[in-house]
Coordinates of C-alpha atoms and ligand atoms in Angstrom, one line a residue:
M29 CA -40.6 -75.3 -32.2
E30 CA -41.0 -73.3 -29.0
M31 CA -37.9 -71.5 -29.9
N32 CA -39.2 -70.5 -33.3
E33 CA -42.4 -69.3 -31.9
C34 CA -40.6 -67.1 -29.5
V35 CA -38.5 -65.6 -32.3
T36 CA -41.6 -64.8 -34.4
Q37 CA -43.4 -63.4 -31.4
C38 CA -40.4 -61.3 -30.4
S39 CA -39.8 -60.0 -33.9
Q40 CA -43.6 -59.4 -34.2
S41 CA -43.7 -57.5 -31.0
S42 CA -40.7 -55.4 -31.9
S43 CA -42.2 -54.8 -35.3
V44 CA -45.5 -53.7 -33.7
R45 CA -43.6 -51.5 -31.3
Y46 CA -41.8 -49.9 -34.3
Y47 CA -45.2 -49.1 -36.0
V48 CA -46.6 -47.8 -32.8
L49 CA -43.7 -45.5 -32.4
L50 CA -43.8 -44.4 -36.0
E51 CA -47.5 -43.5 -35.6
R52 CA -46.7 -41.6 -32.5
L53 CA -43.9 -39.8 -34.3
L54 CA -46.3 -38.8 -37.1
Q55 CA -48.9 -37.7 -34.6
A56 CA -46.4 -35.6 -32.8
M57 CA -45.2 -34.0 -36.0
T58 CA -48.7 -33.2 -37.2
D59 CA -50.2 -32.0 -33.9
M60 CA -52.5 -29.1 -34.8
N61 CA -51.9 -27.7 -31.2
G62 CA -48.4 -27.0 -32.1
L63 CA -45.1 -28.8 -32.0
N64 CA -44.1 -30.5 -28.8
L65 CA -40.4 -30.9 -29.2
R66 CA -39.9 -32.9 -26.0
K67 CA -42.4 -35.4 -27.0
L68 CA -40.9 -35.7 -30.5
N69 CA -37.4 -36.1 -29.0
S70 CA -38.5 -38.8 -26.5
I71 CA -40.1 -40.8 -29.4
L72 CA -36.9 -40.5 -31.4
A73 CA -34.9 -41.6 -28.4
E74 CA -37.1 -44.7 -28.0
L75 CA -36.6 -45.5 -31.7
C76 CA -32.8 -45.1 -31.4
Q77 CA -32.7 -47.4 -28.5
M78 CA -34.8 -49.9 -30.3
F79 CA -32.3 -50.0 -33.1
R80 CA -29.3 -50.0 -30.8
L81 CA -28.3 -46.5 -32.0
S82 CA -26.2 -44.3 -29.7
K83 CA -26.8 -41.0 -31.5
G84 CA -29.0 -39.4 -34.1
V85 CA -28.3 -35.9 -35.4
V86 CA -30.4 -33.7 -37.7
R87 CA -28.9 -30.6 -39.2
F88 CA -30.5 -27.9 -41.3
F89 CA -28.6 -25.6 -43.7
Q90 CA -30.4 -22.6 -45.3
G91 CA -28.5 -23.2 -48.6
L92 CA -25.8 -25.3 -50.2
N93 CA -23.2 -22.6 -49.5
Y94 CA -24.2 -22.7 -45.8
E95 CA -23.6 -26.4 -45.8
M96 CA -20.2 -26.0 -47.4
Q97 CA -19.2 -23.6 -44.7
D98 CA -20.8 -25.9 -42.1
K99 CA -23.1 -23.1 -41.0
G100 CA -26.3 -24.8 -40.0
D101 CA -28.7 -25.5 -37.0
T102 CA -28.2 -28.7 -35.3
F103 CA -31.0 -30.7 -33.6
V104 CA -29.5 -33.4 -31.5
C105 CA -32.4 -35.8 -31.3
Y106 CA -30.7 -38.4 -29.1
D107 CA -27.3 -39.0 -27.7
D108 CA -26.7 -41.6 -25.0
G109 CA -23.0 -40.7 -24.8
R110 CA -21.6 -44.0 -26.1
G111 CA -20.4 -42.5 -29.5
G112 CA -19.7 -44.9 -32.4
D113 CA -19.6 -44.9 -36.1
A114 CA -22.0 -43.4 -38.6
V115 CA -24.0 -46.3 -39.9
L116 CA -26.6 -44.4 -41.9
N117 CA -26.6 -41.0 -43.5
V118 CA -29.5 -39.3 -45.3
R119 CA -29.3 -35.9 -47.0
I120 CA -32.0 -34.0 -48.9
V121 CA -31.8 -30.9 -50.8
T122 CA -35.2 -29.0 -51.0
K123 CA -36.5 -27.1 -54.1
V124 CA -35.2 -23.9 -52.6
N125 CA -31.8 -25.4 -52.1
A126 CA -32.0 -25.8 -48.4
V127 CA -30.2 -28.9 -47.1
V128 CA -31.2 -31.2 -44.3
T129 CA -29.0 -34.1 -43.1
C130 CA -29.6 -36.8 -40.7
T131 CA -26.9 -39.2 -39.4
V132 CA -27.2 -42.1 -36.9
L133 CA -24.3 -43.6 -34.9
M134 CA -23.9 -47.0 -33.5
P135 CA -21.2 -48.3 -31.1
P136 CA -18.9 -50.9 -32.6
E137 CA -19.9 -53.6 -29.9
E138 CA -23.5 -53.5 -31.0
K139 CA -24.9 -55.9 -33.6
R140 CA -25.0 -54.4 -37.1
L141 CA -28.4 -53.4 -38.5
T142 CA -30.2 -56.0 -40.6
D143 CA -31.4 -55.0 -44.0
D144 CA -34.9 -54.8 -42.6
E145 CA -33.8 -52.7 -39.7
K146 CA -31.9 -50.4 -42.1
A147 CA -35.0 -49.9 -44.2
K148 CA -37.0 -49.0 -41.1
V149 CA -34.4 -46.6 -39.8
D150 CA -34.1 -45.1 -43.2
L151 CA -37.8 -44.5 -43.3
I152 CA -37.8 -42.7 -39.9
M153 CA -34.8 -40.6 -40.9
K154 CA -36.5 -39.5 -44.1
T155 CA -39.7 -38.7 -42.2
V156 CA -37.9 -36.6 -39.7
L157 CA -35.9 -34.9 -42.5
N158 CA -39.0 -34.0 -44.4
F159 CA -40.6 -32.7 -41.3
V160 CA -37.6 -30.6 -40.2
S161 CA -37.2 -29.1 -43.6
R162 CA -40.9 -28.2 -43.8
V163 CA -40.9 -26.5 -40.4
R164 CA -37.6 -24.8 -41.0
L165 CA -38.6 -23.6 -44.5
Q166 CA -41.8 -22.2 -43.0
N167 CA -39.7 -20.2 -40.7
V168 CA -37.6 -19.1 -43.7
V169 CA -40.7 -18.2 -45.7
E170 CA -42.0 -16.3 -42.8
M171 CA -38.7 -14.5 -42.3
L172 CA -38.9 -13.6 -46.0
A173 CA -42.4 -12.5 -45.8
M174 CA -41.9 -10.3 -42.8
H175 CA -38.6 -8.8 -44.0
D176 CA -37.5 -6.8 -47.0
E177 CA -34.6 -7.7 -49.2
S178 CA -32.1 -6.0 -46.9
G179 CA -33.5 -7.8 -43.8
F180 CA -35.5 -4.9 -42.3
S181 CA -38.9 -5.8 -40.8
N182 CA -41.4 -4.7 -43.3
I183 CA -45.0 -3.5 -43.5
R184 CA -46.4 -7.0 -43.1
A185 CA -44.5 -7.4 -39.9
F186 CA -45.9 -4.1 -38.7
M187 CA -49.4 -5.1 -39.6
R188 CA -49.0 -8.4 -37.8
Y189 CA -47.7 -6.6 -34.8
L190 CA -50.7 -4.3 -34.8
N191 CA -53.1 -7.2 -35.2
Q192 CA -51.5 -9.2 -32.4
L193 CA -51.6 -6.3 -30.0
N194 CA -55.2 -5.5 -31.1
D195 CA -56.2 -9.1 -30.4
L196 CA -54.9 -8.6 -26.9
D197 CA -56.6 -5.2 -26.5
G198 CA -53.1 -3.8 -26.1
L199 CA -53.1 -0.9 -28.5
G200 CA -54.6 1.6 -26.2
G201 CA -52.0 4.0 -24.7
K202 CA -49.4 3.2 -27.2
V203 CA -48.0 5.5 -29.8
A204 CA -47.8 4.9 -33.6
I205 CA -45.3 6.8 -35.6
Y206 CA -44.6 7.2 -39.3
Y207 CA -41.3 8.9 -40.0
N208 CA -39.3 9.9 -43.1
L209 CA -35.6 10.6 -43.1
R210 CA -35.1 14.1 -44.4
H211 CA -33.2 14.6 -47.6
F212 CA -31.8 11.2 -47.6
S213 CA -31.0 11.4 -51.3
L214 CA -28.6 14.2 -50.4
V215 CA -26.9 12.0 -47.9
N216 CA -26.5 9.3 -50.5
Q217 CA -25.1 11.8 -52.9
E218 CA -22.7 13.1 -50.3
I219 CA -21.3 9.9 -48.8
G220 CA -22.3 7.4 -51.5
E221 CA -25.1 4.8 -51.5
R222 CA -23.2 2.1 -49.7
A223 CA -22.4 4.3 -46.8
G224 CA -26.0 5.6 -47.0
D225 CA -27.2 2.1 -46.6
V226 CA -25.1 1.7 -43.5
V227 CA -26.5 4.9 -42.1
I228 CA -30.1 3.7 -42.6
R229 CA -29.2 0.4 -41.0
N230 CA -27.5 2.0 -38.0
H231 CA -30.3 4.6 -37.6
Y232 CA -32.9 1.9 -37.7
E233 CA -31.0 -0.3 -35.2
G234 CA -30.5 2.7 -32.9
L235 CA -34.2 3.3 -32.7
Q236 CA -34.9 -0.4 -32.3
M237 CA -32.6 -0.5 -29.4
L238 CA -34.2 2.6 -27.9
I239 CA -37.7 1.1 -28.1
G240 CA -36.6 -2.4 -27.2
N241 CA -39.3 -5.0 -26.5
A242 CA -41.9 -2.3 -25.8
G243 CA -42.6 -1.9 -29.5
T244 CA -41.3 -2.3 -33.0
V245 CA -39.7 -0.5 -35.9
C246 CA -40.3 -1.4 -39.5
R247 CA -39.2 -0.1 -42.8
L248 CA -41.8 0.6 -45.4
G249 CA -39.3 1.2 -48.2
G250 CA -36.7 3.8 -49.1
D251 CA -36.4 6.2 -46.2
N252 CA -39.9 5.7 -44.8
F253 CA -40.4 3.9 -41.5
V254 CA -43.1 3.1 -39.0
A255 CA -42.7 2.4 -35.3
L256 CA -44.8 1.6 -32.3
C257 CA -43.7 2.4 -28.8
E258 CA -45.0 3.2 -25.3
R259 CA -46.2 6.6 -24.5
M260 CA -43.4 6.9 -21.9
Q261 CA -40.8 6.5 -24.7
L262 CA -42.3 9.1 -27.0
E263 CA -40.0 11.9 -25.8
S264 CA -36.8 10.0 -26.3
V265 CA -37.9 8.6 -29.6
L266 CA -38.8 12.0 -31.0
G267 CA -35.5 13.3 -29.6
Y268 CA -33.7 10.6 -31.6
L269 CA -35.7 11.3 -34.7
H270 CA -35.1 15.1 -34.4
G271 CA -31.5 14.7 -35.2
T272 CA -28.9 12.0 -34.4
P273 CA -25.4 11.7 -35.6
V274 CA -25.1 8.2 -37.1
R275 CA -21.9 6.5 -37.8
Y276 CA -21.3 5.0 -41.3
D277 CA -17.6 4.1 -41.2
A278 CA -16.5 2.0 -38.2
D279 CA -12.8 2.6 -38.9
S280 CA -12.8 6.3 -39.2
G281 CA -15.8 6.8 -37.0
S282 CA -17.3 9.2 -39.6
R283 CA -20.8 10.2 -38.8
V284 CA -23.6 12.1 -40.5
K285 CA -26.5 13.8 -38.8
V286 CA -29.8 12.2 -39.7
S287 CA -33.1 13.9 -38.9
A288 CA -36.7 12.8 -39.7
S289 CA -40.1 14.3 -39.9
A290 CA -42.7 12.3 -38.1
G291 CA -46.5 11.8 -37.9
V292 CA -47.6 10.7 -34.5
F293 CA -50.8 9.1 -33.4
L294 CA -51.4 8.8 -29.7
I295 CA -53.6 5.8 -29.5
P296 CA -56.3 6.5 -27.0
E297 CA -57.0 4.0 -24.2
G298 CA -59.5 1.4 -25.2
F299 CA -58.8 1.9 -28.8
R300 CA -59.7 -1.1 -31.0
M301 CA -58.9 -1.2 -34.7
Q302 CA -61.2 -2.8 -37.2
Q303 CA -58.4 -3.0 -39.7
P304 CA -54.7 -1.8 -39.7
G305 CA -55.7 1.1 -42.0
D306 CA -57.3 2.6 -38.9
I307 CA -53.9 3.4 -37.6
M308 CA -51.9 3.6 -40.9
D309 CA -54.1 6.3 -42.4
K310 CA -53.7 8.5 -39.4
I311 CA -49.9 8.3 -39.2
I312 CA -49.6 8.7 -42.9
S313 CA -51.6 11.9 -43.1
A314 CA -49.9 13.3 -39.9
S315 CA -46.5 12.5 -41.5
Q316 CA -47.5 14.3 -44.7
A317 CA -48.4 17.3 -42.7
A318 CA -45.1 17.0 -40.8
R319 CA -43.2 17.0 -44.1
T320 CA -44.9 20.3 -45.1
G321 CA -43.4 22.0 -42.2
G322 CA -45.1 21.1 -38.9
K323 CA -43.5 22.6 -35.8
D324 CA -40.2 20.8 -35.1
R325 CA -41.3 18.5 -38.0
V326 CA -43.6 16.5 -35.8
V327 CA -47.3 16.5 -36.4
Y328 CA -49.8 14.7 -34.1
Y329 CA -52.8 13.3 -35.7
D330 CA -56.2 14.9 -35.1
D331 CA -59.2 15.4 -37.2
S332 CA -58.3 18.9 -38.4
L333 CA -55.6 17.2 -40.4
V334 CA -58.2 15.9 -42.8
K335 CA -59.3 19.5 -43.6
N336 CA -55.7 20.5 -44.0
K337 CA -55.1 17.8 -46.5
E338 CA -58.0 19.1 -48.6
R339 CA -56.5 22.5 -48.5
L340 CA -53.1 21.1 -49.4
M341 CA -54.5 19.3 -52.5
R342 CA -56.3 22.5 -53.5
V343 CA -53.1 24.5 -53.5
Q344 CA -51.2 21.8 -55.3
Q345 CA -53.9 21.7 -58.0
Q346 CA -54.2 25.5 -58.4
F347 CA -50.6 26.4 -58.3
P348 CA -49.4 25.8 -61.9
E349 CA -52.3 27.8 -63.4
A350 CA -51.9 30.6 -60.7
L351 CA -48.2 30.9 -61.7
R352 CA -49.1 31.1 -65.4
N353 CA -51.7 33.8 -64.6
E354 CA -49.2 35.7 -62.5
E355 CA -51.5 35.6 -59.5
F356 CA -48.5 35.9 -57.2
H357 CA -47.4 39.4 -56.4
V358 CA -44.3 40.8 -54.8
F359 CA -44.8 42.8 -51.6
Y360 CA -41.8 44.7 -50.3
Q361 CA -41.2 45.1 -46.6
P362 CA -38.7 47.9 -45.9
K363 CA -35.6 47.5 -43.9
I364 CA -34.7 50.7 -42.0
N365 CA -31.5 52.2 -40.7
I366 CA -32.7 53.2 -37.2
H367 CA -30.0 55.9 -36.8
T368 CA -31.0 57.9 -39.9
G369 CA -34.5 56.7 -40.6
E370 CA -33.4 55.9 -44.2
L371 CA -34.6 53.1 -46.2
A372 CA -31.7 50.5 -46.2
G373 CA -33.3 47.7 -48.2
A374 CA -36.4 45.6 -48.5
E375 CA -37.5 42.0 -48.3
A376 CA -39.6 40.6 -51.1
L377 CA -42.5 38.6 -49.7
C378 CA -45.1 36.7 -51.7
R379 CA -48.9 37.4 -51.8
W380 CA -51.3 35.3 -53.7
F381 CA -54.2 37.2 -55.3
R382 CA -57.0 34.8 -55.9
N383 CA -60.7 35.5 -56.6
G384 CA -60.5 39.0 -55.1
S385 CA -58.8 38.0 -51.9
I386 CA -55.1 37.8 -50.7
I387 CA -53.8 34.5 -49.5
P388 CA -51.0 34.9 -47.1
P389 CA -47.8 32.8 -47.6
D390 CA -48.3 30.6 -44.6
A391 CA -51.3 29.1 -46.4
F392 CA -49.4 28.0 -49.4
I393 CA -45.6 28.2 -49.0
P394 CA -45.4 25.1 -46.7
V395 CA -47.5 23.2 -49.2
L396 CA -45.3 24.1 -52.1
E397 CA -42.2 23.3 -50.0
E398 CA -43.4 19.8 -49.9
S399 CA -42.4 19.4 -53.5
T400 CA -39.9 21.3 -55.6
E401 CA -42.8 23.6 -56.7
I402 CA -41.5 26.1 -54.2
C403 CA -38.4 26.5 -56.4
K404 CA -40.6 27.7 -59.3
L405 CA -42.2 30.2 -57.1
D406 CA -38.9 31.5 -55.7
F407 CA -37.5 31.9 -59.2
Y408 CA -40.6 33.7 -60.2
M409 CA -40.3 36.0 -57.3
L410 CA -36.6 36.7 -58.0
E411 CA -37.4 37.4 -61.6
H412 CA -40.2 39.8 -60.7
V413 CA -37.9 41.6 -58.2
C414 CA -35.2 41.9 -61.0
R415 CA -37.8 43.2 -63.3
D416 CA -38.9 45.9 -60.8
L417 CA -35.3 46.8 -60.0
R418 CA -34.5 47.2 -63.6
R419 CA -37.5 49.5 -64.1
W420 CA -36.7 51.5 -61.0
L421 CA -33.1 51.9 -62.2
D422 CA -34.3 53.0 -65.6
E423 CA -36.6 55.5 -64.0
G424 CA -33.7 56.9 -62.2
R425 CA -34.9 56.0 -58.7
E426 CA -32.6 55.5 -55.7
V427 CA -32.8 51.8 -55.5
V428 CA -32.0 49.7 -52.4
R429 CA -30.9 46.1 -52.1
I430 CA -33.8 43.7 -52.2
S431 CA -33.7 40.3 -50.5
V432 CA -35.5 37.3 -51.8
N433 CA -36.3 34.2 -49.8
L434 CA -35.1 30.9 -51.1
S435 CA -36.5 27.7 -49.7
R436 CA -34.1 25.0 -48.5
R437 CA -35.6 22.8 -51.2
H438 CA -33.2 24.5 -53.6
M439 CA -30.2 22.9 -51.9
M440 CA -30.9 19.7 -54.0
D441 CA -30.4 21.7 -57.1
F442 CA -26.8 21.7 -58.3
D443 CA -27.5 24.4 -60.9
L444 CA -29.0 26.7 -58.2
L445 CA -26.1 29.3 -58.4
Q446 CA -26.1 29.5 -62.2
N447 CA -29.9 29.8 -62.3
I448 CA -29.9 32.8 -59.8
I449 CA -27.1 34.6 -61.7
E450 CA -28.7 33.9 -65.0
I451 CA -32.0 35.5 -63.9
V452 CA -30.2 38.5 -62.3
D453 CA -28.1 39.0 -65.5
R454 CA -31.0 38.6 -67.8
Y455 CA -32.4 41.9 -66.3
N456 CA -29.0 43.4 -66.2
V457 CA -29.3 44.1 -62.5
P458 CA -26.0 44.9 -60.7
H459 CA -25.4 42.1 -58.3
Q460 CA -25.0 44.2 -55.3
Y461 CA -28.8 45.0 -55.4
I462 CA -29.7 41.4 -54.7
E463 CA -29.6 39.5 -51.4
I464 CA -30.6 35.9 -51.0
E465 CA -32.2 34.9 -47.6
L466 CA -31.6 31.3 -46.6
T467 CA -32.6 29.5 -43.4
E468 CA -30.6 27.2 -41.2
T469 CA -30.1 23.6 -42.2
T470 CA -30.8 20.5 -40.2
T471 CA -28.5 17.9 -41.8
D472 CA -24.8 17.9 -42.5
V473 CA -25.3 17.3 -46.1
E474 CA -27.6 20.3 -46.5
F475 CA -25.1 22.2 -44.5
R476 CA -22.4 21.5 -47.0
A477 CA -24.6 22.3 -49.9
L478 CA -25.5 25.5 -48.3
K479 CA -21.9 26.4 -47.8
R480 CA -21.2 25.8 -51.5
V481 CA -24.1 28.0 -52.6
V482 CA -23.3 30.9 -50.2
R483 CA -19.7 30.9 -51.2
G484 CA -20.7 30.9 -54.9
L485 CA -23.1 33.8 -54.4
Q486 CA -20.5 35.7 -52.5
A487 CA -18.0 35.2 -55.2
A488 CA -20.6 36.6 -57.7
G489 CA -21.1 39.7 -55.5
I490 CA -24.6 38.7 -54.5
Y491 CA -25.4 39.2 -50.8
T492 CA -26.6 36.5 -48.5
S493 CA -28.4 36.4 -45.2
V494 CA -29.3 33.8 -42.6
D495 CA -33.0 34.1 -42.1
D496 CA -34.8 33.5 -38.8
F497 CA -31.6 33.1 -36.9
G498 CA -32.2 31.7 -33.6
V499 CA -35.4 29.7 -34.2
G500 CA -34.8 26.0 -34.3
Y501 CA -31.4 24.7 -34.0
S502 CA -28.9 27.2 -35.1
S503 CA -25.4 26.0 -34.6
L504 CA -22.5 28.3 -34.3
N505 CA -20.9 26.5 -37.2
L506 CA -23.6 27.9 -39.4
I507 CA -22.3 31.4 -39.0
R508 CA -18.7 30.6 -38.5
E509 CA -18.1 28.4 -41.4
I510 CA -20.3 30.1 -44.0
P511 CA -19.4 33.6 -45.2
W512 CA -22.8 35.3 -44.8
N513 CA -23.2 39.0 -45.1
V514 CA -26.2 39.5 -42.9
L515 CA -27.7 37.8 -39.9
K516 CA -31.5 38.3 -39.6
I517 CA -32.3 37.9 -36.0
D518 CA -35.7 36.3 -35.5
R519 CA -38.3 38.3 -33.7
S520 CA -38.5 35.7 -30.9
F521 CA -35.3 37.4 -29.6
L522 CA -37.1 40.7 -29.0
P523 CA -38.6 41.4 -25.7
E524 CA -42.4 41.3 -25.6
K525 CA -42.9 43.2 -22.3
L526 CA -43.5 46.9 -22.7
D527 CA -41.3 48.0 -19.9
G528 CA -38.2 46.9 -21.7
S529 CA -36.9 45.1 -18.6
E530 CA -33.9 42.8 -19.2
D531 CA -35.6 39.5 -19.6
S532 CA -33.8 36.5 -21.0
R533 CA -34.7 37.4 -24.5
T534 CA -33.0 40.8 -24.3
I535 CA -29.9 39.1 -22.9
M536 CA -29.9 36.6 -25.7
F537 CA -30.4 39.4 -28.2
K538 CA -27.5 41.3 -26.8
Y539 CA -25.2 38.3 -27.2
V540 CA -26.3 37.5 -30.7
V541 CA -25.7 41.0 -31.9
A542 CA -22.3 41.1 -30.2
M543 CA -21.3 37.8 -31.7
A544 CA -22.5 38.8 -35.2
K545 CA -20.3 41.9 -34.9
E546 CA -17.3 40.0 -33.8
L547 CA -17.7 37.7 -36.8
G548 CA -18.0 40.7 -39.1
L549 CA -21.6 40.2 -40.0
S550 CA -24.1 43.0 -40.2
C551 CA -27.3 42.2 -38.4
I552 CA -30.9 43.2 -38.7
A553 CA -33.7 42.6 -36.2
E554 CA -36.9 41.2 -37.7
G555 CA -40.4 41.9 -36.5
V556 CA -39.8 45.2 -34.7
E557 CA -43.3 46.2 -33.6
T558 CA -42.9 48.6 -30.6
Q559 CA -40.9 51.6 -29.6
C560 CA -39.6 49.7 -26.7
Q561 CA -38.1 47.0 -28.9
L562 CA -36.5 49.7 -31.0
D563 CA -34.8 51.0 -27.9
V564 CA -33.4 47.6 -27.2
L565 CA -32.0 47.6 -30.8
R566 CA -30.4 51.0 -30.1
E567 CA -29.0 49.9 -26.8
N568 CA -27.3 47.0 -28.5
R569 CA -26.1 48.8 -31.5
C570 CA -28.2 46.9 -33.9
V571 CA -28.6 49.4 -36.7
L572 CA -31.0 47.7 -39.0
A573 CA -34.7 46.9 -38.4
Q574 CA -37.6 45.5 -40.2
G575 CA -41.1 45.4 -38.8
F576 CA -44.6 46.6 -38.5
L577 CA -43.4 49.6 -36.4
F578 CA -42.2 51.0 -39.7
D579 CA -44.0 49.3 -42.4
E580 CA -45.8 46.1 -43.3
P581 CA -45.0 44.4 -46.6
L582 CA -46.2 46.9 -49.1
P583 CA -47.6 46.6 -52.6
T584 CA -45.1 47.7 -55.3
E585 CA -46.7 51.1 -56.0
I586 CA -46.6 52.1 -52.3
F587 CA -43.0 50.8 -51.9
E588 CA -41.9 52.7 -54.9
S589 CA -42.9 55.9 -53.3
R590 CA -40.4 55.2 -50.5
L591 CA -37.6 55.0 -53.1
C592 CA -37.0 58.8 -53.3
G593 CA -35.2 59.8 -50.2
F594 CA -38.1 58.9 -47.9
R595 CA -37.3 59.1 -44.2
Y596 CA -39.0 57.3 -41.4
P597 CA -39.8 59.4 -38.4
L598 CA -37.7 58.2 -35.4
N599 CA -39.0 58.8 -32.0
E600 CA -35.6 58.9 -30.3
Q601 CA -35.7 58.5 -26.6
G602 CA -32.9 59.2 -24.1
Ligands
LIG5 P1 -40.0 35.4 -43.2 O1 -39.0 35.2 -44.4 O2 -39.4 35.3 -41.9 O3 -40.6 36.8 -43.5 C1 -40.9 37.7 -42.6 C2 -42.3 37.5 -42.1 O4 -42.6 38.3 -40.9 C3 -43.3 38.1 -43.2 O5 -44.4 37.3 -43.1 C4 -43.6 39.5 -42.6 O6 -44.8 39.9 -43.1 C5 -43.6 39.2 -41.1 N1 -43.4 40.4 -40.4 C6 -42.7 41.4 -40.7 N2 -42.7 42.4 -39.8 C7 -43.4 41.9 -38.7 C8 -43.7 42.4 -37.4 O7 -43.4 43.5 -37.0 N3 -44.5 41.6 -36.7 C9 -44.9 40.4 -37.1 N4 -45.6 39.6 -36.3 N5 -44.6 39.9 -38.3 C10 -43.8 40.6 -39.1 P2 -45.2 36.7 -44.3 O8 -45.0 37.8 -45.5 O9 -46.4 36.3 -43.9 O10 -44.3 35.6 -44.8 C11 -44.2 34.4 -44.0 C12 -43.1 33.5 -44.4 O11 -43.4 33.0 -45.7 C13 -41.8 34.2 -44.6 O12 -41.1 34.4 -43.3 C14 -41.1 33.3 -45.5 O13 -40.5 32.2 -44.8 C15 -42.2 32.8 -46.3 N6 -42.2 33.4 -47.7 C16 -42.8 34.6 -48.0 N7 -42.5 34.8 -49.3 C17 -41.7 33.8 -49.8 C18 -41.1 33.5 -51.0 O14 -41.2 34.2 -52.0 N8 -40.4 32.4 -51.1 C19 -40.2 31.6 -50.0 N9 -39.4 30.5 -50.1 N10 -40.7 31.8 -48.8 C20 -41.5 32.9 -48.7
LIG6 CA1 -37.2 36.0 -44.9
LIG7 CA1 -37.4 35.8 -41.2

């Protein structure tokens, strides 16, 4: 009798203890203050001891294939080191095919579990499994929500980052950047999309590494990214974005240079955002401005950008109609042989006549360059030049070679060469009267496209020149590997000082001219404004000049009058 009572009491008390532990387990798992893993593990340890178990292991596999490859996370809930055999094993597969397993071990010397005990252990195991799968799946869901299909942090992750920093008053003094990889479709064309993906990934990771824990980098889709970093890091980040060789083939070490345009917002101290748009809108509009040709392709946000944006939209709207109405006129700026004073050629420059006033190219060319609209304008210009040349030839004038500017945007166009030749031939203009001015490239892919185009033009007997040589990042390769006819030296190489003293510009000028000569290129100095600059040209044997000293870009009628043996007066000194 006594004995029986004790048995009942003991089993009652163990049963009570079991329910107490189970309740504590549930409380620990549903604690709104967050998960306390230590607490959870200590309850599970108590439960294992209670059921004489030596070990309990929970594992999580993200999918069935992960389970097959045995690639999962392991939670060792309890292990007293005694080992033993698996006595119970529970496995669940969730709706999204994640797998969670739980196994408990018992040393052989222990008394086997009764059916009642088995049922209880089974319940605990299933409770734990359910919990683990829910928590883990939450992580997976969060991972999916914050990343795009290729595993890049996405816009939601960026927004969350901004919000978290904002809550901590930590945005002030940081820098937000929106950047776009330039001509990435060309890179894809050139090295293939798969290698292109590798480039994007490596470029992204390179920037992530540069910024480290001080900020974040997220991909918005395609070749658009946003980043947040410290003010101190800005210089190195912009350096990275300006142009970085990125590896895309680990075996061969092949690289491609990637450059980006960027809109930057220097977040002022004490800045608090009401909504993420307060920052996003600013970097988006700055990056749009950067794409349309900001200095070094970086534009810092300020309020004037809003006005610029309005202007930009006006130009975009008015352009098609203006083109139809032939509101664009060709102005010709003479190129002069400074030994003889003779007209040696001219550059066709665009002027927009609208409502009685003349809009200069700087106000609309960069806008048109944002899209391929610029190509329409360039072909329009070429066509008008050909028309004029044809007429001058028919009128028996002494014509000179006319150069036409082609935007880099054309490099995307595989039919470019044919299109140019087709226009020139339509007006039956001998090819030697046409010169195409092109500027330097910033990416390898563009470089190769440029090489192809210049070679093609050359083969067709059409002249080519490198425009604005020396501004930006001219590489020697540009002139060594591409068979140009003419190097147009940018006016920033000409000395500004009136005394003509040998400043660094003059020295650079000297070397550029000498180098061009050595490579068999003829060179022309742009923007010659003063007599003293003309002297520098003479000293360095640069024979051709273009600039206000001789003529501004002239309307057709005035330029035509220079086509009959006109000579510029030369004020030769010394
Ligand atoms: P660019 O190709 O470098 O053209 C030379 C610019 O320098 C012209 O400006 C010209 O007027 C200016 N210039 C000439 N001599 C002097 C001088 O002595 N001093 C100074 N300060 N400037 C001088 P413009 O006509 O305003 O054209 C600006 C830019 O717009 C051009 O630079 C070119 O990049 C672009 N552009 C003009 N027309 C076209 C076009 O039909 N197609 C394309 N794609 N771009 C064009
Ligand atoms: Ca030019
Ligand atoms: Ca130029």
